[in-house]
PDB file of C-alpha atoms in Angstrom:
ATOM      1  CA  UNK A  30      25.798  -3.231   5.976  1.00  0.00           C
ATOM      2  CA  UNK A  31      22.344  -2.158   5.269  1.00  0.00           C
ATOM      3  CA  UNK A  32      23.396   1.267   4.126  1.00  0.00           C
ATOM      4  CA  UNK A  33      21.023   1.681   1.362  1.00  0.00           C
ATOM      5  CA  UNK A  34      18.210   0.819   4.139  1.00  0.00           C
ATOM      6  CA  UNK A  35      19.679   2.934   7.070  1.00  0.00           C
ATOM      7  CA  UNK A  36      19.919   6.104   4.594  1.00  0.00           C
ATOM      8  CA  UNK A  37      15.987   6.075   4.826  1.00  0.00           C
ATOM      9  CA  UNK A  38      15.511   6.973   8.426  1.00  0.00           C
ATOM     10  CA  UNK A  39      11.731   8.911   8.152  1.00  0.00           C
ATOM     11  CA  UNK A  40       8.484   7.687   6.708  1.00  0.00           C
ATOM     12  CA  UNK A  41       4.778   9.335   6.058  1.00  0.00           C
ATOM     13  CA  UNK A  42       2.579   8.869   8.399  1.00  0.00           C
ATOM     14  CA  UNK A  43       0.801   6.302   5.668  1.00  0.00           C
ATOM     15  CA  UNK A  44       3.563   4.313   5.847  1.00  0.00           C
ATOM     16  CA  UNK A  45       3.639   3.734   9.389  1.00  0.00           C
ATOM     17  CA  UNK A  46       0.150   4.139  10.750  1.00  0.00           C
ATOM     18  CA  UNK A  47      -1.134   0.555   9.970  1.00  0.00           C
ATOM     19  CA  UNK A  48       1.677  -1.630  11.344  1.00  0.00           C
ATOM     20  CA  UNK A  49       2.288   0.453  14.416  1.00  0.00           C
ATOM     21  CA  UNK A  50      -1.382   1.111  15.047  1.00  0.00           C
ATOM     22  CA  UNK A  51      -1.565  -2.562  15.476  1.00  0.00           C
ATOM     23  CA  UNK A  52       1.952  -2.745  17.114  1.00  0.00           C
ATOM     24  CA  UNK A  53       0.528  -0.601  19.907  1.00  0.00           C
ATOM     25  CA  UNK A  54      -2.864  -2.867  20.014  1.00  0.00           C
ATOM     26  CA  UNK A  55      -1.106  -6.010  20.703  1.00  0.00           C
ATOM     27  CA  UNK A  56       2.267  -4.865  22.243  1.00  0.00           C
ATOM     28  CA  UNK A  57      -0.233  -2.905  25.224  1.00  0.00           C
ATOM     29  CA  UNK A  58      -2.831  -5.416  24.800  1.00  0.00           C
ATOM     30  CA  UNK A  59      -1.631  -7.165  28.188  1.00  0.00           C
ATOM     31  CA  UNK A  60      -2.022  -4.161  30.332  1.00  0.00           C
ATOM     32  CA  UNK A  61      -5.270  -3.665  28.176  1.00  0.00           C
ATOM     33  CA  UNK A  62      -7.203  -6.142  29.271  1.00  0.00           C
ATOM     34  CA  UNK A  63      -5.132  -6.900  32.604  1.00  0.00           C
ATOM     35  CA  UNK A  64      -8.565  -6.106  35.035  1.00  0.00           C
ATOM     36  CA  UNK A  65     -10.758  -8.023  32.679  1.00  0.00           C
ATOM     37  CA  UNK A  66      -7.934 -11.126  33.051  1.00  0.00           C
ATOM     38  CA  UNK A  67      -7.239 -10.687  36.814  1.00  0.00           C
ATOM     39  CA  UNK A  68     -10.546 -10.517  37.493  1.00  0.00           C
ATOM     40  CA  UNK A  69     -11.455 -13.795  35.490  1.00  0.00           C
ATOM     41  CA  UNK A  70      -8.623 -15.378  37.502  1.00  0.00           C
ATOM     42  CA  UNK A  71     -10.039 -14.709  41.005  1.00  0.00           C
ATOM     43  CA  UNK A  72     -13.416 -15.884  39.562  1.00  0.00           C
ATOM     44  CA  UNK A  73     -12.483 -19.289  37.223  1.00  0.00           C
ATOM     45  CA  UNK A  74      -8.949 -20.274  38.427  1.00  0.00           C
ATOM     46  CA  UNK A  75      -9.436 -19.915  42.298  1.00  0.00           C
ATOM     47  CA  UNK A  76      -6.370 -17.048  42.516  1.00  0.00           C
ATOM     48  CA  UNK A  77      -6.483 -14.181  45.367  1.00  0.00           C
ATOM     49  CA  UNK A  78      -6.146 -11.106  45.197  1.00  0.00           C
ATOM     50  CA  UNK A  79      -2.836 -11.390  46.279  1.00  0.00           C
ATOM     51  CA  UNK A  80      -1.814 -13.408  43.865  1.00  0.00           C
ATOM     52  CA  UNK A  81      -3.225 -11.464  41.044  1.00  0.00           C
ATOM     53  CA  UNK A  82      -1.076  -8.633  42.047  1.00  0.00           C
ATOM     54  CA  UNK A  83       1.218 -11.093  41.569  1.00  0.00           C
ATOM     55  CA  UNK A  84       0.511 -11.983  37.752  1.00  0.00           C
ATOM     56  CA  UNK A  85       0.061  -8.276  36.885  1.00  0.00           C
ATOM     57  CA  UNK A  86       3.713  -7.264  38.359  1.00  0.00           C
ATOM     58  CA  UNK A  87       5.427 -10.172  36.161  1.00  0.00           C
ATOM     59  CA  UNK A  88       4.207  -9.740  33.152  1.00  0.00           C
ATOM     60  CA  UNK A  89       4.778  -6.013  33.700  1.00  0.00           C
ATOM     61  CA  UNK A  90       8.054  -7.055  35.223  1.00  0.00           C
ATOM     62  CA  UNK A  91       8.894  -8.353  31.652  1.00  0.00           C
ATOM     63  CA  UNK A  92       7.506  -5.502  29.693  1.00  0.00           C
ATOM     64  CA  UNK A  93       9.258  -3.151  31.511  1.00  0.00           C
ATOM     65  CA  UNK A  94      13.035  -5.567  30.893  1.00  0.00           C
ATOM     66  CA  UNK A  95      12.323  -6.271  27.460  1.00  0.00           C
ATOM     67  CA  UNK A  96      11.777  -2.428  26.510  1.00  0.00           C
ATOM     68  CA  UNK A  97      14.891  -1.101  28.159  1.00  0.00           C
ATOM     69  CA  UNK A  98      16.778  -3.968  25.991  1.00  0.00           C
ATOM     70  CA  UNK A  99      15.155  -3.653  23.193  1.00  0.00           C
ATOM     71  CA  UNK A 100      15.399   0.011  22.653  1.00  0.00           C
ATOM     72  CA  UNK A 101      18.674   0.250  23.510  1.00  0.00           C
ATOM     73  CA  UNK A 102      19.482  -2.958  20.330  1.00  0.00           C
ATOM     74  CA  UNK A 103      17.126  -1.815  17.853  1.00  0.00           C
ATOM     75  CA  UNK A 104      18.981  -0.459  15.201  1.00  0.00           C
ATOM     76  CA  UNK A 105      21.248  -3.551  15.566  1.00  0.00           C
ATOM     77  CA  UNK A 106      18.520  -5.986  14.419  1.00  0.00           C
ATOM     78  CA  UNK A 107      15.953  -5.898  12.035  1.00  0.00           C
ATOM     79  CA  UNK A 108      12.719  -4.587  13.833  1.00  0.00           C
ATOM     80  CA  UNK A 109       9.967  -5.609  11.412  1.00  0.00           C
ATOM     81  CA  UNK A 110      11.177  -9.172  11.807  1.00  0.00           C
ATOM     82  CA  UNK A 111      11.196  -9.091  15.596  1.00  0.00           C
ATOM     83  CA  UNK A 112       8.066  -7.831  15.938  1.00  0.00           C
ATOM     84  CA  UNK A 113       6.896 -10.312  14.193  1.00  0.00           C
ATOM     85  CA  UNK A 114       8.501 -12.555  16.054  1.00  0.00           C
ATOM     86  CA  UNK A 115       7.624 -11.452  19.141  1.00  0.00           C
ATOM     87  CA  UNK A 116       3.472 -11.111  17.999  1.00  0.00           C
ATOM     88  CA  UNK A 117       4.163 -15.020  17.344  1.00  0.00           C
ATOM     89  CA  UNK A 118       5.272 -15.790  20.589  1.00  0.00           C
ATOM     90  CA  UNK A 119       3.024 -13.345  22.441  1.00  0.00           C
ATOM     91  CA  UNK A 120       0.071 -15.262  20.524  1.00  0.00           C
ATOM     92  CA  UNK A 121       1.410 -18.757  21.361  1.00  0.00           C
ATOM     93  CA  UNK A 122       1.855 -17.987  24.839  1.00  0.00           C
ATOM     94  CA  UNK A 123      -1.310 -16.713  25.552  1.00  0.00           C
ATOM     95  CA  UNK A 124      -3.130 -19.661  23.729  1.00  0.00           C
ATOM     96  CA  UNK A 125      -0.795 -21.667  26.152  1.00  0.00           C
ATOM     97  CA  UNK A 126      -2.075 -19.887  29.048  1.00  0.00           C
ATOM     98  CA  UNK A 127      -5.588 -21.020  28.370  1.00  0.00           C
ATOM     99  CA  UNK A 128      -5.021 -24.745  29.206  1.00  0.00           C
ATOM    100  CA  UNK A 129      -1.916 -24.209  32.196  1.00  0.00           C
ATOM    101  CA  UNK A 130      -3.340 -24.976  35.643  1.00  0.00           C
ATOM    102  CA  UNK A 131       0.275 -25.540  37.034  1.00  0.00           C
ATOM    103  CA  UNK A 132       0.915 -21.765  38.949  1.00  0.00           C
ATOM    104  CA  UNK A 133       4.285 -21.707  38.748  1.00  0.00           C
ATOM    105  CA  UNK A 134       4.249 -22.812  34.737  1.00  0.00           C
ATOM    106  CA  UNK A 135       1.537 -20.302  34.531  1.00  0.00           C
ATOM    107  CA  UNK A 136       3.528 -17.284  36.109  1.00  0.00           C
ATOM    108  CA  UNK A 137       6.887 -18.196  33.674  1.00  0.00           C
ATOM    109  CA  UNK A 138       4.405 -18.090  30.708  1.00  0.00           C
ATOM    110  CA  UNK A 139       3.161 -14.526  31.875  1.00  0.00           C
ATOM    111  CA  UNK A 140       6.592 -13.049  32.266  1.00  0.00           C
ATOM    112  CA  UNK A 141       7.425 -14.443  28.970  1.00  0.00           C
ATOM    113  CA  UNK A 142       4.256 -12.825  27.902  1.00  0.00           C
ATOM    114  CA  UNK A 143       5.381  -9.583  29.000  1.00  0.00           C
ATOM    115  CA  UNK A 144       8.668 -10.182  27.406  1.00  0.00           C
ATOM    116  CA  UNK A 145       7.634 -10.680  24.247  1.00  0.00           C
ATOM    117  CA  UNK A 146       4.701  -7.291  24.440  1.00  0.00           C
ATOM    118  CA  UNK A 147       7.851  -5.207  25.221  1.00  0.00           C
ATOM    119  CA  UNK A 148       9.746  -6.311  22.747  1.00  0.00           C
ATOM    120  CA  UNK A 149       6.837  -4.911  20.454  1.00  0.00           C
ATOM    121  CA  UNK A 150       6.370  -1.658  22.683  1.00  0.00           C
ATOM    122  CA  UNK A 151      10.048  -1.213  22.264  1.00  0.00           C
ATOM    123  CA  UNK A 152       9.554  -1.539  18.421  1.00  0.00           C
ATOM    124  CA  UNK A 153       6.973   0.781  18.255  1.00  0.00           C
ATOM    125  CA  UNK A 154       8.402   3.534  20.602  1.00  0.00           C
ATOM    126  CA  UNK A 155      11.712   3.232  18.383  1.00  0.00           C
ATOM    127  CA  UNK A 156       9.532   3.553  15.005  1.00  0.00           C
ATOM    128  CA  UNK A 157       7.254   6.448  15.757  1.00  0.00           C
ATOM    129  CA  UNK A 158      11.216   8.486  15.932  1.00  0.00           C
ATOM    130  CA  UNK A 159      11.172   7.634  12.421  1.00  0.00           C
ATOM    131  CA  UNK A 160       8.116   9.208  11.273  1.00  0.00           C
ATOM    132  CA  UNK A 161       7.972  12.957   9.605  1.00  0.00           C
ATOM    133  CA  UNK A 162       5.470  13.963  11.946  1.00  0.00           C
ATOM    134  CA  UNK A 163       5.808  11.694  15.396  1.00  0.00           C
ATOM    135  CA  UNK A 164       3.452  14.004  17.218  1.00  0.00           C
ATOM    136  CA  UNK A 165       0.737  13.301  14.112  1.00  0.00           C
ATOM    137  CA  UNK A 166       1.430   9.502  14.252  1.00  0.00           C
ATOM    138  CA  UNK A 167       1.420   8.741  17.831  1.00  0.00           C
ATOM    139  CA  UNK A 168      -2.145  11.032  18.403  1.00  0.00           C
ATOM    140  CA  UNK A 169      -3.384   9.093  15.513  1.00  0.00           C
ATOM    141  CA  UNK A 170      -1.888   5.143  16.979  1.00  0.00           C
ATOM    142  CA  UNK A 171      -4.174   6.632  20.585  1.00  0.00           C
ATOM    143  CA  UNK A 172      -6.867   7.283  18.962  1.00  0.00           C
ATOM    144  CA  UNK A 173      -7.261   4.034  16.747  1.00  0.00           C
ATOM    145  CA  UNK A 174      -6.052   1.740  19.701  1.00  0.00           C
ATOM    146  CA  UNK A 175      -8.481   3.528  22.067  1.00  0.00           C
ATOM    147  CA  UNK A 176     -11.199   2.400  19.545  1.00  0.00           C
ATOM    148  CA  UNK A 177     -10.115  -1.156  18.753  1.00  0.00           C
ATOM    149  CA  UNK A 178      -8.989  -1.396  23.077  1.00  0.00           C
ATOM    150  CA  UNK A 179     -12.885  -1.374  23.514  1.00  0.00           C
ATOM    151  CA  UNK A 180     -13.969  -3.695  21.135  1.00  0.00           C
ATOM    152  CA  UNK A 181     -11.374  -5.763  23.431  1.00  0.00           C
ATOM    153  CA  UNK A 182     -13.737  -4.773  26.565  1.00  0.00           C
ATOM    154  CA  UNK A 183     -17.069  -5.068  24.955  1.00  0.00           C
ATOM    155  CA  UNK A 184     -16.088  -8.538  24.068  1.00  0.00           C
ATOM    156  CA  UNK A 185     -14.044  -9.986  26.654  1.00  0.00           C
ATOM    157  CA  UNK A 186     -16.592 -10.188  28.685  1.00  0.00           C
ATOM    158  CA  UNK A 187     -19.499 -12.244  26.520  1.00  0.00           C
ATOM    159  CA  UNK A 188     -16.299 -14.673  25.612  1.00  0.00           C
ATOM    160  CA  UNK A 189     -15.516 -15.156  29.346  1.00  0.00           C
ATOM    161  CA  UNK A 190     -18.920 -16.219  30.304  1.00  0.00           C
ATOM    162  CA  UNK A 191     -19.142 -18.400  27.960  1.00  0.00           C
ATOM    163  CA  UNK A 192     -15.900 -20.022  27.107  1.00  0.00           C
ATOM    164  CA  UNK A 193     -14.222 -18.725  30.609  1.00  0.00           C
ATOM    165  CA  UNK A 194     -11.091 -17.379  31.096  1.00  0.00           C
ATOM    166  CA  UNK A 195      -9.638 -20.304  28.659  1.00  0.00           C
ATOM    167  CA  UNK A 196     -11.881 -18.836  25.952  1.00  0.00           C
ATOM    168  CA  UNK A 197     -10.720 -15.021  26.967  1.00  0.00           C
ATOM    169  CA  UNK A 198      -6.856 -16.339  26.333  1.00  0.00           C
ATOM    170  CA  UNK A 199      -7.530 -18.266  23.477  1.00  0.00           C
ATOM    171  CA  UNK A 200      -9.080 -15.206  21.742  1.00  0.00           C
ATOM    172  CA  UNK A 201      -6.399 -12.968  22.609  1.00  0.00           C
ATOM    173  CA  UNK A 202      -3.952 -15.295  20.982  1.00  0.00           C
ATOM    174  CA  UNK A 203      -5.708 -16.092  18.141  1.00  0.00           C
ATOM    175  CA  UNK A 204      -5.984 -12.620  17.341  1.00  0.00           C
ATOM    176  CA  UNK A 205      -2.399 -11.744  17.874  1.00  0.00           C
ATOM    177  CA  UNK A 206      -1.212 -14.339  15.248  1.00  0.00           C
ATOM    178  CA  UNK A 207      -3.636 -13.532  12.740  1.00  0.00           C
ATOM    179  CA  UNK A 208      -2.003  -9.704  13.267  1.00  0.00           C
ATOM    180  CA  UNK A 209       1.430 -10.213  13.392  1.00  0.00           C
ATOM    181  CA  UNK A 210       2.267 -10.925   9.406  1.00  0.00           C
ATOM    182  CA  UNK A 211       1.345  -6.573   9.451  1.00  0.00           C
ATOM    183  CA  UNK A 212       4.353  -6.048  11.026  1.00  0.00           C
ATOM    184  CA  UNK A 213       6.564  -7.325   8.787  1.00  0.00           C
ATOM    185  CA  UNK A 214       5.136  -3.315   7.096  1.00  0.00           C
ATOM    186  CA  UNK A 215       7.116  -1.701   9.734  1.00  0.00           C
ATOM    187  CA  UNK A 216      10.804  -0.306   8.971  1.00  0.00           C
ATOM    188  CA  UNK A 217      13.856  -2.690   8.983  1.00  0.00           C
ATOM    189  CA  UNK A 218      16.324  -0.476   9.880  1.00  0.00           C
ATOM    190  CA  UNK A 219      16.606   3.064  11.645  1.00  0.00           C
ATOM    191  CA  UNK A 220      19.827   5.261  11.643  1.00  0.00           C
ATOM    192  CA  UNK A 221      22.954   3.688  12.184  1.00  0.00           C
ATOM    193  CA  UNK A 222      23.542   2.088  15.562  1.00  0.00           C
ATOM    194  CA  UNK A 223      25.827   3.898  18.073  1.00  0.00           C
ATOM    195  CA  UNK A 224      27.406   2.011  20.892  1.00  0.00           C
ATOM    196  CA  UNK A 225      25.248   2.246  24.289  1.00  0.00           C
ATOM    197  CA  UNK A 226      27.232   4.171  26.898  1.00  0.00           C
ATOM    198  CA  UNK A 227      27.639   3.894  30.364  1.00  0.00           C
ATOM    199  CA  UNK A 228      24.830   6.991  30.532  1.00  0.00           C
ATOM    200  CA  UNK A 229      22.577   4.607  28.479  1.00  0.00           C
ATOM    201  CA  UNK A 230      22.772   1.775  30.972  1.00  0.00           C
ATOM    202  CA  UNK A 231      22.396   3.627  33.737  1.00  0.00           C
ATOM    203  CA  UNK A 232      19.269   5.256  32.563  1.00  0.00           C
ATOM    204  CA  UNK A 233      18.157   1.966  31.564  1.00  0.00           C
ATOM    205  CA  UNK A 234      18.823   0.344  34.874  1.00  0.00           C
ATOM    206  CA  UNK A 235      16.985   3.250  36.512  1.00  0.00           C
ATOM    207  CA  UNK A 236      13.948   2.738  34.553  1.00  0.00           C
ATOM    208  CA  UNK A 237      14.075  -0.723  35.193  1.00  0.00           C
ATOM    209  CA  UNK A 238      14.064  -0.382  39.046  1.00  0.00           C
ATOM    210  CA  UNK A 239      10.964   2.153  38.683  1.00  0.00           C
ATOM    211  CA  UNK A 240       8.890  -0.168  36.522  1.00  0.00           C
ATOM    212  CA  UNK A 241       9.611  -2.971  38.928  1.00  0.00           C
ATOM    213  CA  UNK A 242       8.189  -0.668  42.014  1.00  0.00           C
ATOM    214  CA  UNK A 243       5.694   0.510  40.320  1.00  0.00           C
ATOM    215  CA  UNK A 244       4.001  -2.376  38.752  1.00  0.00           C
ATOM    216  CA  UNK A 245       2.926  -3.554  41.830  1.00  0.00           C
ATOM    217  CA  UNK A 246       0.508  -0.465  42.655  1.00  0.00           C
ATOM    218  CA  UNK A 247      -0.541  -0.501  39.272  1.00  0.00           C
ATOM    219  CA  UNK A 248      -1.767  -3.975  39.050  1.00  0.00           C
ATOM    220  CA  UNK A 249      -3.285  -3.309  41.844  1.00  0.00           C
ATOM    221  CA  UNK A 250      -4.855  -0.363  41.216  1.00  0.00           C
ATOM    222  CA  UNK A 251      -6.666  -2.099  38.036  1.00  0.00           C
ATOM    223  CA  UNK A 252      -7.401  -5.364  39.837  1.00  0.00           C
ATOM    224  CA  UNK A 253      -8.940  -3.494  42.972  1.00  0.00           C
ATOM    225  CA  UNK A 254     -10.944  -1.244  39.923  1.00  0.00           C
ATOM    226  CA  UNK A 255     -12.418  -4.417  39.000  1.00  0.00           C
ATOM    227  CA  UNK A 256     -13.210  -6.089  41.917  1.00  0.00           C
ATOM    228  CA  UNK A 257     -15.518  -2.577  43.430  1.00  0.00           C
ATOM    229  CA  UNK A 258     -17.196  -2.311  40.466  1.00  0.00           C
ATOM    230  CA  UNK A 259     -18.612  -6.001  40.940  1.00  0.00           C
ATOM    231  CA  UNK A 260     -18.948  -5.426  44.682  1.00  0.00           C
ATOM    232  CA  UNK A 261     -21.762  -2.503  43.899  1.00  0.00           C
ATOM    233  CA  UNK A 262     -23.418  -4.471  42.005  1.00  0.00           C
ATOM    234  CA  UNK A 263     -22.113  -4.426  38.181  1.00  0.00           C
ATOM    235  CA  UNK A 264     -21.799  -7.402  36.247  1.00  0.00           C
ATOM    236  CA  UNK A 265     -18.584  -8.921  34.018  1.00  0.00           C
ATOM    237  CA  UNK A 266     -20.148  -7.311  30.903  1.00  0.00           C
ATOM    238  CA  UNK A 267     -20.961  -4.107  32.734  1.00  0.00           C
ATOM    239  CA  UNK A 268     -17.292  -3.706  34.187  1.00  0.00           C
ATOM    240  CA  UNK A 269     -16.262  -3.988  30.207  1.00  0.00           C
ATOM    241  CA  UNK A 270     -18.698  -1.313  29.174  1.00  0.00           C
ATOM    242  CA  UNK A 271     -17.491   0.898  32.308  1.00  0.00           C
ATOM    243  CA  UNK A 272     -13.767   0.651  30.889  1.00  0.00           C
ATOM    244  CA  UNK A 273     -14.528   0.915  27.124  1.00  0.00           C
ATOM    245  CA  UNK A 274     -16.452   3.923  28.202  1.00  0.00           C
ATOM    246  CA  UNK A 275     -13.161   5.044  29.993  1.00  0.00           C
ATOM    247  CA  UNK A 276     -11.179   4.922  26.983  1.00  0.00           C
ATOM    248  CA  UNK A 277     -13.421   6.971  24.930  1.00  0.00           C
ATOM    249  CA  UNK A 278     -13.789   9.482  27.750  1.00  0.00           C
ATOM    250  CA  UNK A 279      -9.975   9.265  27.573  1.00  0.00           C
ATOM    251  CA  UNK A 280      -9.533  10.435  24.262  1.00  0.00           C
ATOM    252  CA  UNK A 281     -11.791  13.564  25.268  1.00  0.00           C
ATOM    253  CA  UNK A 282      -9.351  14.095  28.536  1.00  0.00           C
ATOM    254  CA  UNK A 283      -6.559  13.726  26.371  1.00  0.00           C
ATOM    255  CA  UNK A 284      -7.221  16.856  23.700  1.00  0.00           C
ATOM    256  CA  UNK A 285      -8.029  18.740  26.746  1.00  0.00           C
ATOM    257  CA  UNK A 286      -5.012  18.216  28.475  1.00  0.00           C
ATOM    258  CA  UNK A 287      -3.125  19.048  24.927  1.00  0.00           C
ATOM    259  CA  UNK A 288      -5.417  22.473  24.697  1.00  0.00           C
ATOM    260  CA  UNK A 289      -4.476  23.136  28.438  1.00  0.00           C
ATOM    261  CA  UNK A 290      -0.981  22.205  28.068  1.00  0.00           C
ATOM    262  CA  UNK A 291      -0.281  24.663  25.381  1.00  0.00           C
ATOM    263  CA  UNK A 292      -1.844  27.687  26.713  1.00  0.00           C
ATOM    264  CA  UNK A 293      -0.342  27.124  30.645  1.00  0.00           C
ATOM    265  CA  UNK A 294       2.383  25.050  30.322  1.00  0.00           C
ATOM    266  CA  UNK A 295       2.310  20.728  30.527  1.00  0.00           C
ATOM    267  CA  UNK A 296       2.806  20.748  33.979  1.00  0.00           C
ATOM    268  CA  UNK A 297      -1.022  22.203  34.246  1.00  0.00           C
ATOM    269  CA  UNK A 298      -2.896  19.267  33.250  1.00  0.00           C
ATOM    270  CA  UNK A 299      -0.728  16.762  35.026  1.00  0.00           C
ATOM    271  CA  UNK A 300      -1.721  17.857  38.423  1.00  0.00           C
ATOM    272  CA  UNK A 301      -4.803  18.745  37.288  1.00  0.00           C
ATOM    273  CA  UNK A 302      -5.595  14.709  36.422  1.00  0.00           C
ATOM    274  CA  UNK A 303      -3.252  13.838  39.651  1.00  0.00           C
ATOM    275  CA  UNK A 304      -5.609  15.591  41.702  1.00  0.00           C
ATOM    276  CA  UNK A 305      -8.562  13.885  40.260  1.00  0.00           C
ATOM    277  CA  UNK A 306      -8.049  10.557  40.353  1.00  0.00           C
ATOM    278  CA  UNK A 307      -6.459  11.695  43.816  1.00  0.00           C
ATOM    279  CA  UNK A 308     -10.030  12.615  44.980  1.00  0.00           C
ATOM    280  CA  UNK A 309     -12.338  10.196  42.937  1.00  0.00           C
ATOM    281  CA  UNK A 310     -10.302   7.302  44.884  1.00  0.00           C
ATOM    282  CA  UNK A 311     -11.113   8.689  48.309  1.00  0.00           C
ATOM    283  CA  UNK A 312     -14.948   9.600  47.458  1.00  0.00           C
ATOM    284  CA  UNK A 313     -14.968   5.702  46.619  1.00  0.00           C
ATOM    285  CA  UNK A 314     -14.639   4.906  50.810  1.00  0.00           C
ATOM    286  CA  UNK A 315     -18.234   5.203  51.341  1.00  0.00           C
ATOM    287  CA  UNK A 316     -19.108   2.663  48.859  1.00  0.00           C
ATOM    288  CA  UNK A 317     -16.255  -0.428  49.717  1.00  0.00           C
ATOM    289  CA  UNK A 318     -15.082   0.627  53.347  1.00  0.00           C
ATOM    290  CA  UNK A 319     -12.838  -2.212  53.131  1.00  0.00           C
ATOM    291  CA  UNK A 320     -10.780  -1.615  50.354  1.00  0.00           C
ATOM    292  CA  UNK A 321      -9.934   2.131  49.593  1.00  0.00           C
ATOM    293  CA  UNK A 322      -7.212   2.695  51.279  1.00  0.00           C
ATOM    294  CA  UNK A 323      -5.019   0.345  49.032  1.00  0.00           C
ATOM    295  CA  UNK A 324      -6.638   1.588  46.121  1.00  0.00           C
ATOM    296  CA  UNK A 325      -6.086   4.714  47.208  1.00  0.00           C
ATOM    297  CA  UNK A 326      -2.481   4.242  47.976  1.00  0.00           C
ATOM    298  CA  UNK A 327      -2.486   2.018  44.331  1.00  0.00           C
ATOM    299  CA  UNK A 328      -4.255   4.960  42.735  1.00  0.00           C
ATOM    300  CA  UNK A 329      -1.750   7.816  44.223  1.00  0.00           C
ATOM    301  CA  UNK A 330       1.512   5.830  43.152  1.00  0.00           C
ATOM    302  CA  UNK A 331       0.420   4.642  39.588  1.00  0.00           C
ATOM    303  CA  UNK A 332      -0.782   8.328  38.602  1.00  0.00           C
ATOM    304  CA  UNK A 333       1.778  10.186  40.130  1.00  0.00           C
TER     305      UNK A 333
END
């Protein structure tokens, strides 16, 4: 079945750098803009912090399930058409999200959210194997997402004051639809599909576990991010600027830490960045006594 399709299992990078540039835009898009949207929800909806944390961890929570599944099915289904599907309902949900007050509706539509973003992640991550030159492609899907991620923080911001955090999820859905008939581009089929053994589950239910204690500290770590920069004194719009600023200072760190990996090894710039946000998280106790040590905690367990 499909043989004709499966015996094409790698593609130019011209091929595959549209659909899966965008496939890594709007599959990551949640955890994009998660501090812009949990900070919007303390502000407009009357959520705590707590409960933030809350939000971030479920629609993580699904990201994390629906990549372990999806990666593991792939080759069993054809992957342009479910990430198309998946865009569709990612859109649809978030427009939904824009007019649910209910919480507990509100947290089911988030985890389905976060569902239906790993399903594309998984897509992605399972297409970039396919390509001549992975390496090539996936430097290339950074640095195009990096640039189109801050157009998401530049804007965010000017939508949410006017429109509020309706307006913010009404955009992002919007804009996820209008996407999603490029990724009907991508592949349909990769190699041949082998049976998932016990190894393969295991792994799968390991990664699982991790992404479900680890979600928590990061959601944190991006909420608490959020909420200093507006107690010294920045502004919505400011806090955008700050993290679109961060990405393209990110695509800088990131062709250092290749240079520096190559000459002294990988494990170099790893600690090196560790140890960084390691220390810019304590220096930060001066300025909001009251809340680095969870973000420093939140900063030491989503970096390590």
């Amino acid at each position: 079945m499909f043989a004709s399709e499966q015996a094409i299992v790698m593609y130019t990078l011209r091929q595959l750098i549209i659909p899966c540039s965008l496939a890594g835009l709007i599959g990551y898009q949640s955890l994009t803009v998660l501090p812009i949207i949990l900070g919007a929800l303390v502000d407009y909806r009357g959520f705590t912090l707590a409960n933030v944390g809350y939000v971030g961890s479920v629609e993580i929570l699904g990201m994390a399930l629906a990549v372990a599944v999806t990666t593991g099915l792939i080759n069993r289904v054809r992957r342009n058409r479910l990430a198309f599907g998946a865009a569709i309902a990612l859109g649809l949900t978030q427009i939904s999200s824009a007019f649910t007050l209910d919480p507990s509706l509100f947290f089911a539509e988030r985890f389905l959210a976060g569902l239906s973003a790993g399903c594309m992640a998984g897509v992605l991550a399972s297409t970039i194997a396919l390509a001549r030159e992975p390496e090539r492609l996936t430097a290339f899907i950074y640095l195009i997402d990096a640039l189109l991620a801050s157009a998401f923080y530049l804007g965010l911001p000017l939508v949410i004051a006017r429109f509020e955090l309706a307006g913010a999820y009404a955009l992002l859905g919007a804009v996820t639809i209008l996407i999603s008939p490029a990724f009907l581009m991508l592949p349909t089929h990769g190699p041949v599909a082998a049976n998932s053994s016990a190894g393969f589950r295991k792994d799968a239910l390991r990664v699982i576990a991790f992404a479900i204690i680890l979600s928590a500290a990061t959601a944190a770590l991006w909420t608490f991010t959020e909420r200093m920069a507006l107690h010294v004194g920045l502004t919505v719009r400011q806090v955008g600027q700050v993290f679109a600023g961060g990405l393209l200072v990110g695509i800088m760190g990131a062709s250092l830490a290749a240079w520096v990996g190559d000459r002294f090894g990988s494990a170099r710039p790893i600690m090196l960045a560790w140890t960084m946000v390691l220390v810019l998280a304590l220096a930060m106790c001066p300025i909001c006594p009251h809340l680095p040590p969870l973000f420093s905690a939140s900063a030491c367990c989503g970096f390590s």
